[in-house]
Tab-separated table of C-alpha atoms in Angstrom:
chain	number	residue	atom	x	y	z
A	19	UNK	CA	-13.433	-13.871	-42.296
A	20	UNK	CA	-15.789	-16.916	-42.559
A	21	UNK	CA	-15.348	-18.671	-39.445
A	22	UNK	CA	-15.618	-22.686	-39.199
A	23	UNK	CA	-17.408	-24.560	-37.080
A	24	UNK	CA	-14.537	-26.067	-35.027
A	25	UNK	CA	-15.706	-29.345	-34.832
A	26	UNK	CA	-13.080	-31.434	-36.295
A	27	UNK	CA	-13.998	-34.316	-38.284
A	28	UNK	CA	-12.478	-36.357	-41.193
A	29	UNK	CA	-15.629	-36.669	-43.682
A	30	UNK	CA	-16.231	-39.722	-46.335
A	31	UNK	CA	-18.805	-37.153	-47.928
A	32	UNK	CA	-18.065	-37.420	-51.590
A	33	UNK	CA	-15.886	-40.507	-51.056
A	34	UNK	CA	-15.534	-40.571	-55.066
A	35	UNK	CA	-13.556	-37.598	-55.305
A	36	UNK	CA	-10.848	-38.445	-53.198
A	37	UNK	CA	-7.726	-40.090	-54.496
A	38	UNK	CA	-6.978	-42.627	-51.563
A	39	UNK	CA	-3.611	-43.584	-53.300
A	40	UNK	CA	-2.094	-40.149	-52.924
A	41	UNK	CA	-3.816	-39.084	-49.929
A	42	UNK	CA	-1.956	-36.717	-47.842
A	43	UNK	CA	-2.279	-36.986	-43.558
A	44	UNK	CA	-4.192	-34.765	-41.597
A	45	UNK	CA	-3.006	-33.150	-38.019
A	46	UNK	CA	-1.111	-35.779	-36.195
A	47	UNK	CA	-3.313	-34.486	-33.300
A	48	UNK	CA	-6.328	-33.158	-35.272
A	49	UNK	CA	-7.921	-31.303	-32.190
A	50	UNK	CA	-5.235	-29.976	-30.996
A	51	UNK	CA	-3.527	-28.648	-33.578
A	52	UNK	CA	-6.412	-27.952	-35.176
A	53	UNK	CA	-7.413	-25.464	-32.317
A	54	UNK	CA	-3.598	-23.837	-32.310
A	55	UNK	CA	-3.298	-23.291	-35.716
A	56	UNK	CA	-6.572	-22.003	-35.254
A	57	UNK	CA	-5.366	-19.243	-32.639
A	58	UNK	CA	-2.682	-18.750	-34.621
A	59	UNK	CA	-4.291	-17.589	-37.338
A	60	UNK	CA	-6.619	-15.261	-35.425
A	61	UNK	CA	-3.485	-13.970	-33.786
A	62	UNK	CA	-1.889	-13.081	-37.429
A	63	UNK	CA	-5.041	-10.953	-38.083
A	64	UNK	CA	-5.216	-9.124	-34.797
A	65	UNK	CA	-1.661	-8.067	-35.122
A	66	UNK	CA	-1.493	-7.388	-38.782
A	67	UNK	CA	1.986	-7.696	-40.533
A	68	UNK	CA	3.777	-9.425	-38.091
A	69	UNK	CA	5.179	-13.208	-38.771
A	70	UNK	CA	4.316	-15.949	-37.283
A	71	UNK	CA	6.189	-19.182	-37.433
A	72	UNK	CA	3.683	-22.680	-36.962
A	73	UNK	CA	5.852	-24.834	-34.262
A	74	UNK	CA	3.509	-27.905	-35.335
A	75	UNK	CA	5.168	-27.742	-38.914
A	76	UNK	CA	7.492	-31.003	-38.137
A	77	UNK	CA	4.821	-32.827	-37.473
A	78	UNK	CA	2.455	-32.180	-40.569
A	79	UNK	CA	3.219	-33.955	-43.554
A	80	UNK	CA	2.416	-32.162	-46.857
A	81	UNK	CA	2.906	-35.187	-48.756
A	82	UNK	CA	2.607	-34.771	-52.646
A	83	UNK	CA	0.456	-31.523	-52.723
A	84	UNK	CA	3.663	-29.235	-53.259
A	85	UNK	CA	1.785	-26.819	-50.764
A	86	UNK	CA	3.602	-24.891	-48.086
A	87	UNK	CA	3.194	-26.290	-44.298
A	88	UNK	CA	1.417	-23.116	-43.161
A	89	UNK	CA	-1.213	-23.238	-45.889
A	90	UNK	CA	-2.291	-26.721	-45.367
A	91	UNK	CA	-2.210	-26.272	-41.532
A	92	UNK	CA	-4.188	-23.345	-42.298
A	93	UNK	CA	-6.674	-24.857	-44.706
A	94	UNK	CA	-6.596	-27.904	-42.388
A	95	UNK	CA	-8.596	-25.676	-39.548
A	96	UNK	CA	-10.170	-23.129	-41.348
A	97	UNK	CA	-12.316	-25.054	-43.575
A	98	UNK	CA	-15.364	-27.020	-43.236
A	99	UNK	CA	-18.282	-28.702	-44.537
A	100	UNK	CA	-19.631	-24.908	-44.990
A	101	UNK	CA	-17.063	-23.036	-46.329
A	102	UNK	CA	-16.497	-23.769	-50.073
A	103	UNK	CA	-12.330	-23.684	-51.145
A	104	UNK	CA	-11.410	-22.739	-54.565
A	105	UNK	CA	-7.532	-23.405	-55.501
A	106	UNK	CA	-6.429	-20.849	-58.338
A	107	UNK	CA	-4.278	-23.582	-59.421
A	108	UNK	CA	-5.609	-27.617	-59.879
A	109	UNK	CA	-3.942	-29.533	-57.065
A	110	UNK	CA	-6.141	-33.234	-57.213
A	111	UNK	CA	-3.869	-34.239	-54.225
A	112	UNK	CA	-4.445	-30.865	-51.848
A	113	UNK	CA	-8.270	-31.026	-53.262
A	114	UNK	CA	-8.261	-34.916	-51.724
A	115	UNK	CA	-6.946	-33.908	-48.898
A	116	UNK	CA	-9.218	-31.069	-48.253
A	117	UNK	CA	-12.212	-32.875	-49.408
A	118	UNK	CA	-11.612	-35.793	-46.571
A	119	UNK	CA	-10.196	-34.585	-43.801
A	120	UNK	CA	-12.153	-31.605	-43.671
A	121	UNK	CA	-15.527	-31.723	-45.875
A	122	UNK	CA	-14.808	-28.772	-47.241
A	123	UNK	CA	-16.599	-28.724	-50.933
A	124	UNK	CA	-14.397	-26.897	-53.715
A	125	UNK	CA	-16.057	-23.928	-55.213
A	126	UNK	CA	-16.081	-23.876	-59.042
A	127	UNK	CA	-14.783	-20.207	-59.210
A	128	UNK	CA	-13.208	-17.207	-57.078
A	129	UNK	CA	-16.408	-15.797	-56.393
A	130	UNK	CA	-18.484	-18.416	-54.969
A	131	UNK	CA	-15.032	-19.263	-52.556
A	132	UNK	CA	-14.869	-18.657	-48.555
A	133	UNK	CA	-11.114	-19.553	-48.555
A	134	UNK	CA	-8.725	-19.327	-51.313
A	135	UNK	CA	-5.466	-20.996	-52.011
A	136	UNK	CA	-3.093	-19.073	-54.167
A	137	UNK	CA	-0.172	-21.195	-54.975
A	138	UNK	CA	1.038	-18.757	-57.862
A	139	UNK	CA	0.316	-14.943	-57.637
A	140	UNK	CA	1.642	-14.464	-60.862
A	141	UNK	CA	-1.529	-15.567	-62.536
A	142	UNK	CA	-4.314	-14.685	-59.818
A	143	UNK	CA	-7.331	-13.082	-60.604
A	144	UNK	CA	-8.229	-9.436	-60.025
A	145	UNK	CA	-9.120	-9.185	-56.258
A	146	UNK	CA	-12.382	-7.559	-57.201
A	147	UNK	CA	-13.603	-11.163	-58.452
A	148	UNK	CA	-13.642	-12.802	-55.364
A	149	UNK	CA	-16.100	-12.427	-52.929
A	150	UNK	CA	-16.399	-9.209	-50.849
A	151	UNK	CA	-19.462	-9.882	-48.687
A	152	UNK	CA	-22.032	-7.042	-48.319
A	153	UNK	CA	-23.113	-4.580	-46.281
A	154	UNK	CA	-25.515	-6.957	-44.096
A	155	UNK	CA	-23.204	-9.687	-44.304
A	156	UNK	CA	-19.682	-8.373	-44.892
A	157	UNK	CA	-18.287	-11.578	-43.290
A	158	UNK	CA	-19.531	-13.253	-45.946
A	159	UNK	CA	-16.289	-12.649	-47.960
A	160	UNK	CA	-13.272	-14.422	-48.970
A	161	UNK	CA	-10.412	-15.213	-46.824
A	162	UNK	CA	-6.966	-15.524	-49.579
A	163	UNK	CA	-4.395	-17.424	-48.330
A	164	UNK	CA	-1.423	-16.348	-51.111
A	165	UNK	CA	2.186	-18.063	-51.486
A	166	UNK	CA	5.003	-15.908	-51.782
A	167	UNK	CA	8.712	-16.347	-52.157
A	168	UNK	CA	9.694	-14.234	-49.019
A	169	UNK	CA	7.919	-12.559	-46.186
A	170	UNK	CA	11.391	-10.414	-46.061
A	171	UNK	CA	12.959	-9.799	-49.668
A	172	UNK	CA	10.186	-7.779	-51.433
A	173	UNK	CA	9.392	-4.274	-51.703
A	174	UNK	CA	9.228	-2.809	-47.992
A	175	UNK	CA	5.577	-2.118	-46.674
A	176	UNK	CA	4.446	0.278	-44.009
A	177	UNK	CA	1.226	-1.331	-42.559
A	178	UNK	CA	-0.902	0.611	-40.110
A	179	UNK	CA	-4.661	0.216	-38.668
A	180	UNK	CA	-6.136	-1.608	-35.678
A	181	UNK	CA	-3.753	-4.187	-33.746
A	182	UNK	CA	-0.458	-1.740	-35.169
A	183	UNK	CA	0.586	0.641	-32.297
A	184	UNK	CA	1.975	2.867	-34.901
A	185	UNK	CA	3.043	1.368	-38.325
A	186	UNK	CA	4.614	-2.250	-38.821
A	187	UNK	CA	6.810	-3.170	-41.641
A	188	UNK	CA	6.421	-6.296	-44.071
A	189	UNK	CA	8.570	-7.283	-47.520
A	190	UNK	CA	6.836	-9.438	-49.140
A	191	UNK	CA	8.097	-11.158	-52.206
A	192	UNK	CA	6.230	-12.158	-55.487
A	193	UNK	CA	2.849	-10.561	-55.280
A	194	UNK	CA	1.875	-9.317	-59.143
A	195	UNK	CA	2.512	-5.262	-59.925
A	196	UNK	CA	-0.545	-3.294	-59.057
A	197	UNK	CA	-1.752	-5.628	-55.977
A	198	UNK	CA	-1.827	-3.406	-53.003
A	199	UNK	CA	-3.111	-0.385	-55.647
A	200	UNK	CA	-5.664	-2.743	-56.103
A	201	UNK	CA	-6.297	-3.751	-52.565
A	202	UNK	CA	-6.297	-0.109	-51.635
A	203	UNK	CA	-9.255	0.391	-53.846
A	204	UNK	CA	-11.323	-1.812	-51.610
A	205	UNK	CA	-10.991	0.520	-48.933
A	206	UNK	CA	-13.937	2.213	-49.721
A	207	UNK	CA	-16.221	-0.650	-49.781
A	208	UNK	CA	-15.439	-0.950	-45.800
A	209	UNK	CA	-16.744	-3.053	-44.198
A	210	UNK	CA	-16.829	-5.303	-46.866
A	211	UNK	CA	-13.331	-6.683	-48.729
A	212	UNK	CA	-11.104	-9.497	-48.255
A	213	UNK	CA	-8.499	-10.892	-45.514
A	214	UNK	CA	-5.272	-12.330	-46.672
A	215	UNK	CA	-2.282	-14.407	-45.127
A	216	UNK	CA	0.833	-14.204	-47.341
A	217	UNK	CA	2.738	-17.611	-46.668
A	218	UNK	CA	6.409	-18.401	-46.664
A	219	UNK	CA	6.903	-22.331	-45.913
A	220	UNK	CA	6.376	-22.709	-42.390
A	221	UNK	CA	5.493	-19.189	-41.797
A	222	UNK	CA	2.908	-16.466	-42.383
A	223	UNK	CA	1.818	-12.912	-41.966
A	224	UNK	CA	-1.896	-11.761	-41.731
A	225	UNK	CA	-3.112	-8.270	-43.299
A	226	UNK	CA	-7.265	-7.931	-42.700
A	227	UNK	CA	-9.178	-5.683	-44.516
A	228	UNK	CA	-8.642	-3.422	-41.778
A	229	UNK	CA	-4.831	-2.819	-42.391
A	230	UNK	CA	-3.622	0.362	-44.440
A	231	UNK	CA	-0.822	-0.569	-46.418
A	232	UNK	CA	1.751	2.132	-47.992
A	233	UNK	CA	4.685	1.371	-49.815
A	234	UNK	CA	7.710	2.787	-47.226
């Protein structure tokens, strides 16, 4: 993953972008929670397949941009001026929001994205068109942060790999047919690949490139 530089700032870079009338709030207390969504998040991907709940959710407002609490708290302290976002779906009032409070440009396509929001999975693209890094800079890959119905309804998982003593279990719900085939096909390009968070509303489950995952 593509780490920020935590400095937190609100930027008026590319003021004319931003629509002011529908602009959604940042963190309440921006370094703060900022910093423990931050450790949150690092937590999720040291402990792969495990859910974590944000306790700053009541305090976040999402506003218009129809995006789940986790993903904006997440987006909110992952990005930066550095780290283009690309959102698979156009969201002007989550692109506003991201653009201001954290400087973050948007990337015109998957591939040229450090973080991605996934608001449908349905229609995502294949996983091979974002960006994997290389094998000098295999950081330099995307981070997807996907919405799905249920971190407890779907298809049972069996997730194993550094941070899992022996195997942890996940259900995700609403990921397309074929995604952790294709996921698994990654493997081999180790260390590149891609780190995901699934998100349910206020709560989210990490799975780095580092996590096996079988169906159980």
């Amino acid at each position: 993953m593509n780490l920020p530089d935590q400095t937190t700032h609100a930027s008026t870079e590319g003021a004319d972008s931003v629509r002011w009338d529908t602009l959604v709030p940042g963190f309440r207390d921006p370094v703060h929670d900022s910093q423990a969504t931050f450790r949150l998040l690092l937590d999720a991907l040291s402990r792969p397949a495990r859910l974590f709940r944000l306790q700053l959710a009541h305090t976040l407002d999402t506003g218009g941009s129809a995006t789940p609490v986790a993903a904006l708290a997440a987006l909110y302290a992952l990005c930066d001026f550095a780290t283009p976002v690309w959102l698979a779906a156009p969201n002007q009032t989550l692109a506003s929001a991201l653009r201001f409070h954290t400087g973050a440009p948007l990337a015109e396509s998957a591939a040229d994205a450090a973080f991605v929001w996934i608001d449908d999975a349905s229609c995502m693209p294949q996983l091979a068109d974002f960006a994997l890094g290389d094998a000098e800079s295999p950081e330099f890959s995307a981070t997807l942060l996907i919405r799905v119905a249920s971190l407890t309804d779907g298809p049972r998982l069996r997730c194993s790999g550094p941070g899992i003593e022996t195997t942890q279990h996940l259900a995700p719900l609403g990921l397309p047919p074929g995604f952790w085939s294709a996921r698994a096909e990654l493997a081999g390009l180790f260390p590149c690949g891609i780190d995901l968070f699934l998100i349910c509303g206020d709560t989210l489950a990490g799975v780095p490139r580092t996590t096996r995952v079988e169906e159980a």
